[in-house]
Short mmCIF file of C-alpha atoms in Angstrom, two decimals:
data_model
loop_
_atom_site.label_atom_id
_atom_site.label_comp_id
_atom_site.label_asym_id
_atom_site.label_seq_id
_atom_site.Cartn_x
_atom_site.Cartn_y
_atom_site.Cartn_z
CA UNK K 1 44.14 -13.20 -23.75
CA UNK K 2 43.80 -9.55 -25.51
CA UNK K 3 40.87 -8.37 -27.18
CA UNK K 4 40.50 -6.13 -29.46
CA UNK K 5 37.47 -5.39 -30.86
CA UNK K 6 37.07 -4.62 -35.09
CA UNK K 7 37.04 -1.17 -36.54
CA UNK K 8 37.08 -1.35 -40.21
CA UNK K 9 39.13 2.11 -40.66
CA UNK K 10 42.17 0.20 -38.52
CA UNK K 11 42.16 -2.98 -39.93
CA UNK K 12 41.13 -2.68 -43.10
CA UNK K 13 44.15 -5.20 -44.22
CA UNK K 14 42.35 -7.96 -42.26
CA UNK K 15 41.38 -10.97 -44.03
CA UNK K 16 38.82 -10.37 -46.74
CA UNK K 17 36.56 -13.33 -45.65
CA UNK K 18 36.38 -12.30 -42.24
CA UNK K 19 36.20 -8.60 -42.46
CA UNK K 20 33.83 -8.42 -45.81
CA UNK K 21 31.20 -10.21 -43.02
CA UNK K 22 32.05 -7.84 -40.10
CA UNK K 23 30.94 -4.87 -38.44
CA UNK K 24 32.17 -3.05 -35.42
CA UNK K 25 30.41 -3.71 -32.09
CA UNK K 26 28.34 -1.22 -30.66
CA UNK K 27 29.44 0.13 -27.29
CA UNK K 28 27.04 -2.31 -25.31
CA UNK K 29 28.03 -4.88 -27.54
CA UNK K 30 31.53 -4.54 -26.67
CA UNK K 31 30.56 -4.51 -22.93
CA UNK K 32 28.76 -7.58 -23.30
CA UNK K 33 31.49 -9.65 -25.35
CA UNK K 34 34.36 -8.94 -23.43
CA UNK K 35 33.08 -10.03 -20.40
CA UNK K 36 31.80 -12.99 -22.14
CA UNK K 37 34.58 -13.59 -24.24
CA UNK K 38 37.16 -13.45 -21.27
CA UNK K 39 34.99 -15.98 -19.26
CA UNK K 40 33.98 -18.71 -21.85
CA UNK K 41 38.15 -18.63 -22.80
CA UNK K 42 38.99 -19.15 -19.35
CA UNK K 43 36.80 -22.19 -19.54
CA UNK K 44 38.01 -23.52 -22.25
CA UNK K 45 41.49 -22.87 -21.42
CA UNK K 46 40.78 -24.47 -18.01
CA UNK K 47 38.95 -28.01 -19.42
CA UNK K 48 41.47 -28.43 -22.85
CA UNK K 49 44.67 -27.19 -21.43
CA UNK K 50 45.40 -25.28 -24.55
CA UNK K 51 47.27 -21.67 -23.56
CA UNK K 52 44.92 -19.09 -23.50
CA UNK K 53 48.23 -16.44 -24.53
CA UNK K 54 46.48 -15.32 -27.71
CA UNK K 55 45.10 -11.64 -29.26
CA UNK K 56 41.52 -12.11 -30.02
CA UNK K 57 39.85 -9.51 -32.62
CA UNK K 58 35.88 -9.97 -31.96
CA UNK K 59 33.72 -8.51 -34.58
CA UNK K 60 30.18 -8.50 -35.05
CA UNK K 61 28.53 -10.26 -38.13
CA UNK K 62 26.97 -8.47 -39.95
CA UNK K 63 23.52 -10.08 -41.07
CA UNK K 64 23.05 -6.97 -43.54
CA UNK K 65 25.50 -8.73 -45.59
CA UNK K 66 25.71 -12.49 -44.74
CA UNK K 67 21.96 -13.36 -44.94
CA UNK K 68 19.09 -14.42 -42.68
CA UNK K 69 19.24 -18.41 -44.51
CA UNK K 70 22.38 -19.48 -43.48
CA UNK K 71 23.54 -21.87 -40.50
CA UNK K 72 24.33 -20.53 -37.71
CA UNK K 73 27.91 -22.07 -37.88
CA UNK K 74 28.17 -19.03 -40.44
CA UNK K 75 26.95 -16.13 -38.32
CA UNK K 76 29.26 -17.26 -36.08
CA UNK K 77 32.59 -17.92 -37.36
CA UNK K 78 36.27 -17.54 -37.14
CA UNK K 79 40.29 -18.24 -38.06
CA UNK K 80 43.30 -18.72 -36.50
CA UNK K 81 47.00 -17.29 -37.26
CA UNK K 82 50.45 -18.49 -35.16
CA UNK K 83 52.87 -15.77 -34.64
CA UNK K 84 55.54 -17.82 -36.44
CA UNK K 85 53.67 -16.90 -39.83
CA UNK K 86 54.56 -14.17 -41.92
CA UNK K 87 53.07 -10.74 -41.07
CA UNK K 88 52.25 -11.79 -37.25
CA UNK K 89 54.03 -11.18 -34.18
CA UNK K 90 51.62 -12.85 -31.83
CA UNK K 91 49.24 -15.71 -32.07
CA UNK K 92 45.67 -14.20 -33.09
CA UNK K 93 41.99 -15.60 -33.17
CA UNK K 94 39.86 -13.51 -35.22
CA UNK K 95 36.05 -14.52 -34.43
CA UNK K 96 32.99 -12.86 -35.43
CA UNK K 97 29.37 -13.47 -34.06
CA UNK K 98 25.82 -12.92 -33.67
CA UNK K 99 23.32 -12.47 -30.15
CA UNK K 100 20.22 -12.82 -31.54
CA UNK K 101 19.88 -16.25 -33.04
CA UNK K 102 19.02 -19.80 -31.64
CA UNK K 103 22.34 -21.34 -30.53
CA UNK K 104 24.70 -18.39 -30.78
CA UNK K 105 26.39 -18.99 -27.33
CA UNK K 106 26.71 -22.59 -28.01
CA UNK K 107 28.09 -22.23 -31.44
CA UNK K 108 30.08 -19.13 -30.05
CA UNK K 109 31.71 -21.48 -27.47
CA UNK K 110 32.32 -24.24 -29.97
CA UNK K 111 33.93 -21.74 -32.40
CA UNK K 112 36.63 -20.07 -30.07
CA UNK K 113 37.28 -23.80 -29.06
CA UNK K 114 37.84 -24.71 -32.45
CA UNK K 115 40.10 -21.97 -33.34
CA UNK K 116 41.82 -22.30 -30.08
CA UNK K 117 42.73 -26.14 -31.03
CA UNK K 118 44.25 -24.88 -34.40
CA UNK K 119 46.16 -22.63 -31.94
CA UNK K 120 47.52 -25.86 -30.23
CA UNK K 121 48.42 -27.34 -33.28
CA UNK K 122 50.46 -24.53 -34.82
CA UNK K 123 52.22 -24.85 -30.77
CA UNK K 124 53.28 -28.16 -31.52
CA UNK K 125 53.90 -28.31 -35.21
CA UNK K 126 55.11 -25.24 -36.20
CA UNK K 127 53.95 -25.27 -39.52
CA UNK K 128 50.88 -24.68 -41.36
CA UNK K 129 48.95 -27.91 -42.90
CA UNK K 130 49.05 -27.62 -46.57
CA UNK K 131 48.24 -31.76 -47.84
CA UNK K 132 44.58 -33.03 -47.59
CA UNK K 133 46.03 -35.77 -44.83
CA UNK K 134 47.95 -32.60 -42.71
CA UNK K 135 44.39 -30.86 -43.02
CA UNK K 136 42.53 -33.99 -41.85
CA UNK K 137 44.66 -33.94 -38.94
CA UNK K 138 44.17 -30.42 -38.39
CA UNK K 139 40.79 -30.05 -38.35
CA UNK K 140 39.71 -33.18 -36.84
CA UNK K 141 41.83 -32.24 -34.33
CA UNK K 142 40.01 -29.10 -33.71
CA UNK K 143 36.52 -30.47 -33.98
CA UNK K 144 37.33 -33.27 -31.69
CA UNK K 145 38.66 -30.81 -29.47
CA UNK K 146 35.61 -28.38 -29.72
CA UNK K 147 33.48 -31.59 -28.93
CA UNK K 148 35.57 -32.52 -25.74
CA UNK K 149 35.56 -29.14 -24.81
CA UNK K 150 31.10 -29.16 -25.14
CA UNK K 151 30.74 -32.42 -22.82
CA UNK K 152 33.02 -30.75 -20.05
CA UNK K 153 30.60 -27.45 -19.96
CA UNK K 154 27.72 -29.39 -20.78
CA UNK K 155 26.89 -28.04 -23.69
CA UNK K 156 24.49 -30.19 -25.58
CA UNK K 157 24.67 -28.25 -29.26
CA UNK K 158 27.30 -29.78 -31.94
CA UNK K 159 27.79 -28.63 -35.53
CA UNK K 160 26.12 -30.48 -38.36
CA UNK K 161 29.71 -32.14 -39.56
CA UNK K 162 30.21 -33.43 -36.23
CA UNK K 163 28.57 -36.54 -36.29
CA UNK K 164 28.96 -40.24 -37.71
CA UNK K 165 26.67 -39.64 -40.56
CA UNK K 166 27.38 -41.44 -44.02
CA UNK K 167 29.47 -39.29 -46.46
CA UNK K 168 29.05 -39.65 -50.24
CA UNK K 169 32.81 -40.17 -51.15
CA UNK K 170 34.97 -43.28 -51.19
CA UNK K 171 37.90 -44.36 -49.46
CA UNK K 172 39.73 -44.47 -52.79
CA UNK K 173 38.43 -40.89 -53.55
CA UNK K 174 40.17 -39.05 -50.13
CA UNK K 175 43.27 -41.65 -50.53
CA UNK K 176 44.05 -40.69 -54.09
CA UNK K 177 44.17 -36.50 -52.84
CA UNK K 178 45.57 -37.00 -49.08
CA UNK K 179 48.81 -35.50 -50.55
CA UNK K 180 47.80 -33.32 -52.46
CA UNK K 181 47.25 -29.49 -51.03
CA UNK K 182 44.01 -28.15 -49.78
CA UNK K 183 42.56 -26.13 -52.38
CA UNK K 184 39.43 -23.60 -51.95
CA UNK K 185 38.04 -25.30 -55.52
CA UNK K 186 34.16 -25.83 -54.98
CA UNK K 187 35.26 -29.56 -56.02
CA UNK K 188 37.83 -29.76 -52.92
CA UNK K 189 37.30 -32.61 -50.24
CA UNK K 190 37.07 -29.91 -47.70
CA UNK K 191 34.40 -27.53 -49.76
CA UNK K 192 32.05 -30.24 -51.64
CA UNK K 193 28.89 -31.00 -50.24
CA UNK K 194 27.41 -27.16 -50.88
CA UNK K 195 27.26 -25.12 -47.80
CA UNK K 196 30.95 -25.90 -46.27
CA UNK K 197 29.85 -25.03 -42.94
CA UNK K 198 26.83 -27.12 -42.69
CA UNK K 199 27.69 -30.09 -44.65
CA UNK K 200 31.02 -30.56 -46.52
CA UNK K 201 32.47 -34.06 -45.94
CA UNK K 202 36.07 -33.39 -45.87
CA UNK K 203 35.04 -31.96 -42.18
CA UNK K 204 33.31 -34.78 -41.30
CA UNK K 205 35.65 -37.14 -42.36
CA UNK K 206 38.61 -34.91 -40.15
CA UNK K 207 36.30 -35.57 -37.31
CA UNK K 208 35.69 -39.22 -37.68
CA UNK K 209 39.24 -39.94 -38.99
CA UNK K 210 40.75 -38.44 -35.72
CA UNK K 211 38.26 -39.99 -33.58
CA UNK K 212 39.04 -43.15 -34.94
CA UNK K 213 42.84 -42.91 -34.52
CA UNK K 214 42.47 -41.64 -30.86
CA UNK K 215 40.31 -44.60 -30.00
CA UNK K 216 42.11 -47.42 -32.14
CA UNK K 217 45.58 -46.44 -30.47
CA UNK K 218 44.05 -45.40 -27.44
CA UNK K 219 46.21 -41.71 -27.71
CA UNK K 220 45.22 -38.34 -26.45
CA UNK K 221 44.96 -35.82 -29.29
CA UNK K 222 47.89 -34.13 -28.03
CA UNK K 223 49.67 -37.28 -28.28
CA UNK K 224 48.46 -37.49 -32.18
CA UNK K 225 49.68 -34.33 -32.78
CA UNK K 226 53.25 -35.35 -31.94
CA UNK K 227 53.23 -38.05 -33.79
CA UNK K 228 56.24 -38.22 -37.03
CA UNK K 229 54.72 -36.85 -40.01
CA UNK K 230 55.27 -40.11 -41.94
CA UNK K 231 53.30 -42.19 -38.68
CA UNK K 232 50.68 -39.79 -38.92
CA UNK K 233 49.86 -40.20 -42.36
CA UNK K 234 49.81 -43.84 -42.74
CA UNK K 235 47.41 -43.54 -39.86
CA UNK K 236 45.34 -40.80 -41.50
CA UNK K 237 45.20 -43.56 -44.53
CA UNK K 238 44.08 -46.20 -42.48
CA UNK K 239 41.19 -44.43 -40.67
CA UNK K 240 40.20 -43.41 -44.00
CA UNK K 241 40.52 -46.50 -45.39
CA UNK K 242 38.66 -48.06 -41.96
CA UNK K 243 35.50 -45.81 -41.68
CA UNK K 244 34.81 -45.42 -45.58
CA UNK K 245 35.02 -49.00 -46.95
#
């Protein structure tokens, strides 16, 4: 892994949502995150298995601009791009975070493990997930991934959308979109549910719909992720179909 650290004169053609929240670090900041960074990676690399061959661009959030009543799954945050896209020559993480707030290392942790589970996925598929059921996939996959990654380090925090809690939506709801495309609409599967960090459904329903698949065919996520497109969805359907009836 490279880091690079975020300068908003040099990459001011980053992504909007990420760099609009960003600041650069401080000199002691940058002291303290790379040696952080490079450690909690090798971790993660070491427990999941996932290649830890990346560029990661590490910015500060800054709280000037993103607000004191948010999650903490939004001070800390991040996104994932495979060098087969257009405009990339190397697979990059960009992540942004906080040190002052309860969790931060935790949710820090879970967050590069996250984006470094997309980072498996675009390994294998080589393609990006555009349909509701290819998202499902992809970020259950991730979250599932993340949550592996917290029992091996012991780390006892977990995202709010991580859980087995109830959703509000129906079976026949998520079946009628699966193949439709993800869309950033506030009425999206992935966005409902207000604040999408802290309690949209379509995450939790990625979590529990991959969960379920692993366990019901008794397959490693890697496994699932190899899996025919055409398998994969009527499995998608079936875990939806399962857990929300």
């Amino acid at each position: 892994m490279d880091i690079e650290f975020f300068d908003p004169q040099k990459h001011d053609y980053f992504l909007e949502e990420f760099s609009k929240y960003s600041r650069e670090p401080k000199e002691f900041e940058k002291e303290f995150f790379r040696e952080f960074l490079e450690a909690r990676v090798k971790e993660i690399s070491e427990v999941s298995g996932i290649s830890d061959d990346f560029k990661l661009y590490f910015a500060m959030t800054d709280e000037s601009v993103m607000g004191d009543d948010l999650p903490i799954n939004r001070h800390v945050h991040g996104y994932s791009f495979a060098e087969w896209m257009e405009g990339f020559d190397r697979d990059i993480l960009m992540i942004r975070s906080v040190r002052d707030r309860e969790n931060w290392k935790e949710c820090l942790v879970n967050m590069l493990a996250h984006e470094m589970a997309h980072q498996e996925f675009y390994s294998i598929r080589e393609k990006a997930p555009y349909s509701n059921w290819f998202n499902i996939i992809f970020e259950g996959i991730a979250m599932n991934r993340a949550e592996q990654v917290a029992e091996e380090l012991g780390i006892g925090w977990q995202p709010d959308y991580r859980s087995e809690k109830s959703v509000s939506v129906s079976a026949e709801d998520i079946i009628s979109v699966l193949d439709e495309n993800r869309s950033y609409d506030p009425q999206s599967i992935f966005m409902n549910g207000e604040e999408p960090c802290e309690f949209a459904e379509g995450y939790n329903i990625s979590y529990r719909v991959v969960k379920d698949i692993t366990e019901r065919k008794g397959m490693s996520l890697e496994e699932l992720l190899k899996l025919e497109d055409s398998v994969m969805r009527k499995e998608v359907e079936e875990s939806v179909d399962g857990i929300l009836s």
